[in-house]
N, CA, C and O atoms as a GROMACS GRO file, in nm:
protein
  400
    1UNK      N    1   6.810   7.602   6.482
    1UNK     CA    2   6.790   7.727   6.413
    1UNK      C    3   6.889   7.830   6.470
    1UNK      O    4   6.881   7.868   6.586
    2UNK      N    5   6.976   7.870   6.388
    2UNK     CA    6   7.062   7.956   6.400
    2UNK      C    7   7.027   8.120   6.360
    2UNK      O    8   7.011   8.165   6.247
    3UNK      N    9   7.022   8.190   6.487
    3UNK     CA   10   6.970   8.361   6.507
    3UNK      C   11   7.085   8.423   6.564
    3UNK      O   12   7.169   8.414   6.654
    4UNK      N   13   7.038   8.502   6.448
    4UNK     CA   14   7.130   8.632   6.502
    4UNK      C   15   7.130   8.758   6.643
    4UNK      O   16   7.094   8.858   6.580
    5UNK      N   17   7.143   8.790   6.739
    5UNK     CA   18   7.113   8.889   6.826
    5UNK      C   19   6.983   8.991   6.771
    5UNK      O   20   6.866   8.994   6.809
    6UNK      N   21   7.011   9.022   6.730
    6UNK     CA   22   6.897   9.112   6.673
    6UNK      C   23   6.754   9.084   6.545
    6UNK      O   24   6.663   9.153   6.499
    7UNK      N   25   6.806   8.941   6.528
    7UNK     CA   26   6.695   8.846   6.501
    7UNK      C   27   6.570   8.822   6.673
    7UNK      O   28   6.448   8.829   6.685
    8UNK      N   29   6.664   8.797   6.759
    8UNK     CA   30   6.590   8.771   6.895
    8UNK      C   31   6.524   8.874   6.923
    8UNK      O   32   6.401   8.868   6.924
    9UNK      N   33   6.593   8.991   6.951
    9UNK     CA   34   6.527   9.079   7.027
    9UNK      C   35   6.406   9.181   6.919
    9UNK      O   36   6.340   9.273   6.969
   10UNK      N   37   6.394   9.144   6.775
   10UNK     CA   38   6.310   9.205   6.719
   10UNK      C   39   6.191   9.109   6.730
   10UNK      O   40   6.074   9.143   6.745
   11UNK      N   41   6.233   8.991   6.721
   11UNK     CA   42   6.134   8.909   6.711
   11UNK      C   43   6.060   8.915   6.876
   11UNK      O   44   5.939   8.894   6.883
   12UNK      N   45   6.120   8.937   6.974
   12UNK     CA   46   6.064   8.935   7.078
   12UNK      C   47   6.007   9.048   7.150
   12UNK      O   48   5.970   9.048   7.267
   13UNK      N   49   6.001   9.193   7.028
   13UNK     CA   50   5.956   9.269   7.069
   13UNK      C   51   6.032   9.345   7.198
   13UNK      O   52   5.982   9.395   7.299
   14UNK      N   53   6.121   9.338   7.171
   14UNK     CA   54   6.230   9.432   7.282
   14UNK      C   55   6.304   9.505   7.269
   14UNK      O   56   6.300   9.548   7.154
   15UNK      N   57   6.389   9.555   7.336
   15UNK     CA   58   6.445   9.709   7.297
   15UNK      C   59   6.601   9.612   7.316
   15UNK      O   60   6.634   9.522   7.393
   16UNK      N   61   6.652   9.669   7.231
   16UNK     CA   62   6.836   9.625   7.180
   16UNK      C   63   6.903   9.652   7.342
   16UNK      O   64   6.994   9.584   7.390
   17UNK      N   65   6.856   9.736   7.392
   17UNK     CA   66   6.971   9.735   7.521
   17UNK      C   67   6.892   9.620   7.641
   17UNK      O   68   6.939   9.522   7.699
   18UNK      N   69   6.783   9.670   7.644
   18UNK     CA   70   6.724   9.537   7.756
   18UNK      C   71   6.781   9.426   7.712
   18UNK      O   72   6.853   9.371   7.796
   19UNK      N   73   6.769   9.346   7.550
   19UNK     CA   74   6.853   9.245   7.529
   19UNK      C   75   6.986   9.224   7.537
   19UNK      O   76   7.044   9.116   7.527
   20UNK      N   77   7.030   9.325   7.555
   20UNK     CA   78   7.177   9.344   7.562
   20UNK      C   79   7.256   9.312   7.785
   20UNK      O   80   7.353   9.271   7.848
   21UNK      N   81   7.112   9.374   7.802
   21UNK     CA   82   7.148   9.399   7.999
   21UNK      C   83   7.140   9.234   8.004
   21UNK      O   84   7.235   9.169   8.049
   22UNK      N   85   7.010   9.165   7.950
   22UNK     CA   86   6.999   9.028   8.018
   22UNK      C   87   7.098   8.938   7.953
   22UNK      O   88   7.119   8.828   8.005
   23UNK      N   89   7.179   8.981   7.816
   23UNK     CA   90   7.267   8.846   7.812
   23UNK      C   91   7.405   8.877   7.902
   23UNK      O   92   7.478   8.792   7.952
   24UNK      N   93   7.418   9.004   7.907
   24UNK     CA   94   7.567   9.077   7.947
   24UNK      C   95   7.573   9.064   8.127
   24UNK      O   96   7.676   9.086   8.192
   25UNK      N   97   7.482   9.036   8.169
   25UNK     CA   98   7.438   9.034   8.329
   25UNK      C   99   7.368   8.918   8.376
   25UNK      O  100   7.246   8.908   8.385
   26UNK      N  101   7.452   8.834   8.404
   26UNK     CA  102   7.389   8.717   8.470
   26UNK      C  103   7.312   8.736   8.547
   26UNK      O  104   7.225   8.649   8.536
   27UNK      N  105   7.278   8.839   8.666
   27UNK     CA  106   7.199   8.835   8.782
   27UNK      C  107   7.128   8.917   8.779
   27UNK      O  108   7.085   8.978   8.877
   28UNK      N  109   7.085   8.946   8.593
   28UNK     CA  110   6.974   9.032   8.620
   28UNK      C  111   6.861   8.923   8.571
   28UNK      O  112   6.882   8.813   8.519
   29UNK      N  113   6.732   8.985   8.605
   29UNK     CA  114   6.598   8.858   8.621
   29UNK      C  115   6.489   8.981   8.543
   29UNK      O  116   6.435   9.076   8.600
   30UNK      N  117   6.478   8.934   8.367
   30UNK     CA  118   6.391   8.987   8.336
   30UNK      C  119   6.232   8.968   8.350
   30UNK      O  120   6.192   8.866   8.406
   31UNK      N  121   6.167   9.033   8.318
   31UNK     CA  122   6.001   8.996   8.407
   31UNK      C  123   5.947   8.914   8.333
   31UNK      O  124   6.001   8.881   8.228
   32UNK      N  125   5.848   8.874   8.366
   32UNK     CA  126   5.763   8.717   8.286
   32UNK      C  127   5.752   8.722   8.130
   32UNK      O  128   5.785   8.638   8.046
   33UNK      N  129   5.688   8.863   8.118
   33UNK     CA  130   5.682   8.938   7.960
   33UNK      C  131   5.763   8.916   7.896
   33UNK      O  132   5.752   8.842   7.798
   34UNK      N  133   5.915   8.998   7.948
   34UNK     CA  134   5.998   8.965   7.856
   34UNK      C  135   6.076   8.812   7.857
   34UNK      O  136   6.144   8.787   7.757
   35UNK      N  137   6.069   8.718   7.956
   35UNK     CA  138   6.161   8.608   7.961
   35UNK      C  139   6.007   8.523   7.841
   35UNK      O  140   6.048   8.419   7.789
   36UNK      N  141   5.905   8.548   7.815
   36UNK     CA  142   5.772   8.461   7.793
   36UNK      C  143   5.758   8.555   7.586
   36UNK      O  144   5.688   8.504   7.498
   37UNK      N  145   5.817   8.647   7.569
   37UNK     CA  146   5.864   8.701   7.474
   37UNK      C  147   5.963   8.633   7.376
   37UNK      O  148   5.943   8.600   7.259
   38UNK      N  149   6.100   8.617   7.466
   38UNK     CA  150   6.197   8.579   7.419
   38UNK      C  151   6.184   8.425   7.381
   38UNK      O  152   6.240   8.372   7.285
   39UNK      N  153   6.087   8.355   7.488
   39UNK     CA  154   6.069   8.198   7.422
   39UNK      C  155   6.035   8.191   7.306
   39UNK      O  156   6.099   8.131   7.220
   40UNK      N  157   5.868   8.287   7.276
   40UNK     CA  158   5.865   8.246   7.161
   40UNK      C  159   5.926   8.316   7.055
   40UNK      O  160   5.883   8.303   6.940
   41UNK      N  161   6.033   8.399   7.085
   41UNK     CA  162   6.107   8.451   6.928
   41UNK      C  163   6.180   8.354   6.955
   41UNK      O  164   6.185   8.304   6.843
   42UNK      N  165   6.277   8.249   7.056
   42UNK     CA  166   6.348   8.140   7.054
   42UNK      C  167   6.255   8.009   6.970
   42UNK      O  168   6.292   7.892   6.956
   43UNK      N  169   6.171   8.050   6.938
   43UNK     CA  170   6.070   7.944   6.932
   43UNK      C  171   6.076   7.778   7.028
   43UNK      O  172   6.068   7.665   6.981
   44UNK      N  173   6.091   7.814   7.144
   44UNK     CA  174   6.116   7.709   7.274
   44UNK      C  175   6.043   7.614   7.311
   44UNK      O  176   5.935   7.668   7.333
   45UNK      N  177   6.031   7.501   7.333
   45UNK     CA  178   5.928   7.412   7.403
   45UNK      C  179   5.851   7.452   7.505
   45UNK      O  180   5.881   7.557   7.561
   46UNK      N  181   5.742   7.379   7.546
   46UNK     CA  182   5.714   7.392   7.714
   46UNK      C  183   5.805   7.425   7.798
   46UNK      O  184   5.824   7.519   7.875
   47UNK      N  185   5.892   7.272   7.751
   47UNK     CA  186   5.978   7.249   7.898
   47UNK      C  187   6.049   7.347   7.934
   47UNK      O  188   6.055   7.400   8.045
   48UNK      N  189   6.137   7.388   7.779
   48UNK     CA  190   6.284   7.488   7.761
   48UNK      C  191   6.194   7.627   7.829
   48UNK      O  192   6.249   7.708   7.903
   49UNK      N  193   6.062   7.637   7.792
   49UNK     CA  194   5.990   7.796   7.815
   49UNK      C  195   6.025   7.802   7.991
   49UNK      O  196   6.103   7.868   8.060
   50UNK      N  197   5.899   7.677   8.023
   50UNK     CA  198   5.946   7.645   8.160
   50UNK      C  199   6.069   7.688   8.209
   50UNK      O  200   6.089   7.805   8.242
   51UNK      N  201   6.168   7.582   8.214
   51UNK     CA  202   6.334   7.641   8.211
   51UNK      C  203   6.346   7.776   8.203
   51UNK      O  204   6.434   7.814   8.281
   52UNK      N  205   6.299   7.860   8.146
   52UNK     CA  206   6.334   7.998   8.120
   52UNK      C  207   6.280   8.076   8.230
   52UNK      O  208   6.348   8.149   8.302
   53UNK      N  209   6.131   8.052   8.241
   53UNK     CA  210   6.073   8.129   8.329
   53UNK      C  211   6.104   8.096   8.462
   53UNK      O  212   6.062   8.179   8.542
   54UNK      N  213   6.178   7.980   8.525
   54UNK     CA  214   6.226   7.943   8.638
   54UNK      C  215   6.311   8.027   8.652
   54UNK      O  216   6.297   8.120   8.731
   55UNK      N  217   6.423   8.009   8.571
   55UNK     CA  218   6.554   8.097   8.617
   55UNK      C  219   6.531   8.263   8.608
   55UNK      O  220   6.619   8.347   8.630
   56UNK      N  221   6.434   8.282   8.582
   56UNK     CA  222   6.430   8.432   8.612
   56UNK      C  223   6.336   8.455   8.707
   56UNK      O  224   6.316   8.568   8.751
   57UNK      N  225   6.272   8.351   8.745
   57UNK     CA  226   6.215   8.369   8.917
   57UNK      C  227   6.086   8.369   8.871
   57UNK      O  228   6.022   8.415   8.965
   58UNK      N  229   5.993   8.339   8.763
   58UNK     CA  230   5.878   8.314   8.731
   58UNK      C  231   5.828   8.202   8.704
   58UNK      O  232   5.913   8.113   8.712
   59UNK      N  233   5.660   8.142   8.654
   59UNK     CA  234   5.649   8.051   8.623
   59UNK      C  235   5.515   8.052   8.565
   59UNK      O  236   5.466   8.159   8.598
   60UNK      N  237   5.425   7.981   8.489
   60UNK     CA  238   5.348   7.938   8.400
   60UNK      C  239   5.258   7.896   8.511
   60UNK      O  240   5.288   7.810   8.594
   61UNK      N  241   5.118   7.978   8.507
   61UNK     CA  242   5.010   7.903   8.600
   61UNK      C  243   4.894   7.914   8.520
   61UNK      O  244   4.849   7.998   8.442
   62UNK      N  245   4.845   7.754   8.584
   62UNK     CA  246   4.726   7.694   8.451
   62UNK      C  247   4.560   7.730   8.542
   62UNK      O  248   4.449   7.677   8.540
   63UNK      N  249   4.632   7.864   8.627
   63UNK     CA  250   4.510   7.927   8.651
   63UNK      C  251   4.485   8.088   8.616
   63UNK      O  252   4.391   8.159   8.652
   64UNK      N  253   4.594   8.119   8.539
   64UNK     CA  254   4.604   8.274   8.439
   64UNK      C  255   4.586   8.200   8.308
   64UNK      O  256   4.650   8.107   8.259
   65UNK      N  257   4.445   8.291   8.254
   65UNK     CA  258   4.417   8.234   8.143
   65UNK      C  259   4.520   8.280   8.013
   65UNK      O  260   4.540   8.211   7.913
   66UNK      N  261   4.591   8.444   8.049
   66UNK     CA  262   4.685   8.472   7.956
   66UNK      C  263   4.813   8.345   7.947
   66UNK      O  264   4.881   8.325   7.846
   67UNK      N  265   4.820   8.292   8.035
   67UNK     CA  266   4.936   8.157   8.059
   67UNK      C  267   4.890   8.050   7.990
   67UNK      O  268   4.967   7.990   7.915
   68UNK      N  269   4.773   8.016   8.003
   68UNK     CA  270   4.689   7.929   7.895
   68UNK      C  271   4.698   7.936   7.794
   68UNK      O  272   4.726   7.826   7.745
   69UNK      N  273   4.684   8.054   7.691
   69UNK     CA  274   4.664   8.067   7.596
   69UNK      C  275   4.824   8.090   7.538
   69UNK      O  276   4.849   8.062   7.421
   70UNK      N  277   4.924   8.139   7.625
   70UNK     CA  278   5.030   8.129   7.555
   70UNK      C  279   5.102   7.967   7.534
   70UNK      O  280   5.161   7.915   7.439
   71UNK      N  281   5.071   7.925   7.655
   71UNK     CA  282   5.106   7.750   7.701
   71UNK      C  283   5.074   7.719   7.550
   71UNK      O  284   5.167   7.693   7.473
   72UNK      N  285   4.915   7.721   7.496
   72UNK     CA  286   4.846   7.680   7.385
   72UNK      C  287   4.923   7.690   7.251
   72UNK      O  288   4.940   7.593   7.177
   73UNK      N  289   4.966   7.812   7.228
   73UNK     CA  290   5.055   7.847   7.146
   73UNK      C  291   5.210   7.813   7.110
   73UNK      O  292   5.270   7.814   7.002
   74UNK      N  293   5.250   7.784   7.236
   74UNK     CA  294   5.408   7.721   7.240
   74UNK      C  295   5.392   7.556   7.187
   74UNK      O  296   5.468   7.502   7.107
   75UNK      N  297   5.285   7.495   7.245
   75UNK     CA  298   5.231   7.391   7.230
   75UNK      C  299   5.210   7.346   7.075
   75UNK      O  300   5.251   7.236   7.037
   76UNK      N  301   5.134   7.452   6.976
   76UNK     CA  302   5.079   7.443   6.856
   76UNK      C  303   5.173   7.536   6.766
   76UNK      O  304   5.149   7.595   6.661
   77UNK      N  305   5.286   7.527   6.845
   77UNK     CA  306   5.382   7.628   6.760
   77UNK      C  307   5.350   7.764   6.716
   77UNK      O  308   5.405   7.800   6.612
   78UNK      N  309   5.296   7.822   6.758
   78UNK     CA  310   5.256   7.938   6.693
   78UNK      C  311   5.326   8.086   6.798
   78UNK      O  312   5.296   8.165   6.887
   79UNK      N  313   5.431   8.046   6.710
   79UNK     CA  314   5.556   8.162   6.783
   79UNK      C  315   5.560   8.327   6.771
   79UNK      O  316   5.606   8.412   6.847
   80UNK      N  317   5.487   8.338   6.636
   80UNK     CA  318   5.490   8.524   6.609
   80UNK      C  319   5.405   8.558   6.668
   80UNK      O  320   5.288   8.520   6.674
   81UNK      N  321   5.501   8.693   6.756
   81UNK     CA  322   5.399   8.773   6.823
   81UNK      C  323   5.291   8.847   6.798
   81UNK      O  324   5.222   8.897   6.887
   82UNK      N  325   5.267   8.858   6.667
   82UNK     CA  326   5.172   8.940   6.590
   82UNK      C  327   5.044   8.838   6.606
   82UNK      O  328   4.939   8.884   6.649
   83UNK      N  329   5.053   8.702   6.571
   83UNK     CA  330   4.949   8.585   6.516
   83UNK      C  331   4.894   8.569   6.732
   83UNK      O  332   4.776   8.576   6.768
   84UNK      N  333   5.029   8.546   6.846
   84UNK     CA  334   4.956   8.541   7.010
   84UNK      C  335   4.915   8.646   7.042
   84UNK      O  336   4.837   8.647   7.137
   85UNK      N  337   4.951   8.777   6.975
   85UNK     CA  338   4.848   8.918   7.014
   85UNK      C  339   4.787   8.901   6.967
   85UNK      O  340   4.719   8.949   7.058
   86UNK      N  341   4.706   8.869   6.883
   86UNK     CA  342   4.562   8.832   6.807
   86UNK      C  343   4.466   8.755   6.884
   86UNK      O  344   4.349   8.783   6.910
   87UNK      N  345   4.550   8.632   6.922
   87UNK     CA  346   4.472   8.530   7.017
   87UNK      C  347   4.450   8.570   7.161
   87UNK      O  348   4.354   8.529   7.227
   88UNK      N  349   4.564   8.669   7.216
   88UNK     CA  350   4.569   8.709   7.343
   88UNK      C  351   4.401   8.795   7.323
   88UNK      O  352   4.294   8.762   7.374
   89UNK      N  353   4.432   8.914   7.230
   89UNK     CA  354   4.335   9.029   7.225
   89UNK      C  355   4.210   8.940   7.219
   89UNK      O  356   4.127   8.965   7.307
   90UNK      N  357   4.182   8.844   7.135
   90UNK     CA  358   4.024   8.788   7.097
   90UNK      C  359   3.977   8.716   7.237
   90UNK      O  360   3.868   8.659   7.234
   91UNK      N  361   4.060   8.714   7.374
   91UNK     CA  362   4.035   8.663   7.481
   91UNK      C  363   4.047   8.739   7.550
   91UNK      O  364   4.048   8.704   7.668
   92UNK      N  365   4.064   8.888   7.518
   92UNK     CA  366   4.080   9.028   7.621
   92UNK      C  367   4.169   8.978   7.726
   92UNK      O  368   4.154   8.980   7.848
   93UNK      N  369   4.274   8.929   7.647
   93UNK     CA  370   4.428   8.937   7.738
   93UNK      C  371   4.526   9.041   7.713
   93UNK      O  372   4.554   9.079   7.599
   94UNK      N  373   4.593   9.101   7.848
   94UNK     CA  374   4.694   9.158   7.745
   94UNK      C  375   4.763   9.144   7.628
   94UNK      O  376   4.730   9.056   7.549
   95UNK      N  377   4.849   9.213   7.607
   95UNK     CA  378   4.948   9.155   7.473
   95UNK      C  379   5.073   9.233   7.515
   95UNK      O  380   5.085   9.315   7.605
   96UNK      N  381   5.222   9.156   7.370
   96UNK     CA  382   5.314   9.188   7.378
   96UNK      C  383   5.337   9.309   7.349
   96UNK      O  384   5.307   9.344   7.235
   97UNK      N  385   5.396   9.409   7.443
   97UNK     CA  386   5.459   9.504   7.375
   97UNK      C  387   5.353   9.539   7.261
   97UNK      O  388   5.245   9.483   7.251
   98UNK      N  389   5.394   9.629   7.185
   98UNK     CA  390   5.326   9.743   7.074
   98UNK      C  391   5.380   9.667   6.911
   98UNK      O  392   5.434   9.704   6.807
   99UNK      N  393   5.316   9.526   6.977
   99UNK     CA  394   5.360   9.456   6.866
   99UNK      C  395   5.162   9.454   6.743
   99UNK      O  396   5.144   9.472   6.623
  100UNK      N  397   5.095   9.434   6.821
  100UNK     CA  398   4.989   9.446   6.696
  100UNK      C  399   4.975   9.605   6.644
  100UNK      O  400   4.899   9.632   6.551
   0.00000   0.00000   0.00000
């Protein structure tokens, strides 16, 4: 699936320059939110999510239930942030950004 820059960063609920600092700056390390954002507007695997959240110095623990429920979702494909703020909120998890 071929995206445009600003296909990503709308879909991931982010602001055009934050997307702009993390592709333009290798050694910057965005926070779990946004690297766990960008998977699913990438619409990414486990593994690739995994992969992602490593290199920015984070990781997926199957003892945060918000990690669960997103794990769940990457898993069952269910990539829009609108449809995992729904599921986050009905489990009184946070959510993305001022996306619902």
């Amino acid at each position: 699936m071929e995206l445009a820059d600003t296909d990503v960063y709308r879909r991931a609920g982010i602001d055009r320059r934050l997307f702009s600092k993390i592709r333009s700056n290798p050694n910057y390390h965005p926070s779990k939110q946004t690297a766990l954002a960008l998977s699913l507007a990438l619409h990414l695997s486990k593994e690739q999510t995994e992969e992602m959240l490593a290199s920015a110095g984070h990781a997926l623990s199957q003892s945060m239930v918000r990690d669960i429920i997103i794990l769940f979702c990457i898993e069952h494909q269910i990539y829009d942030l609108h449809d995992v703020n729904e599921i986050l909120a009905h489990f009184e998890q946070p959510v993305f950004g001022a996306v619902l």
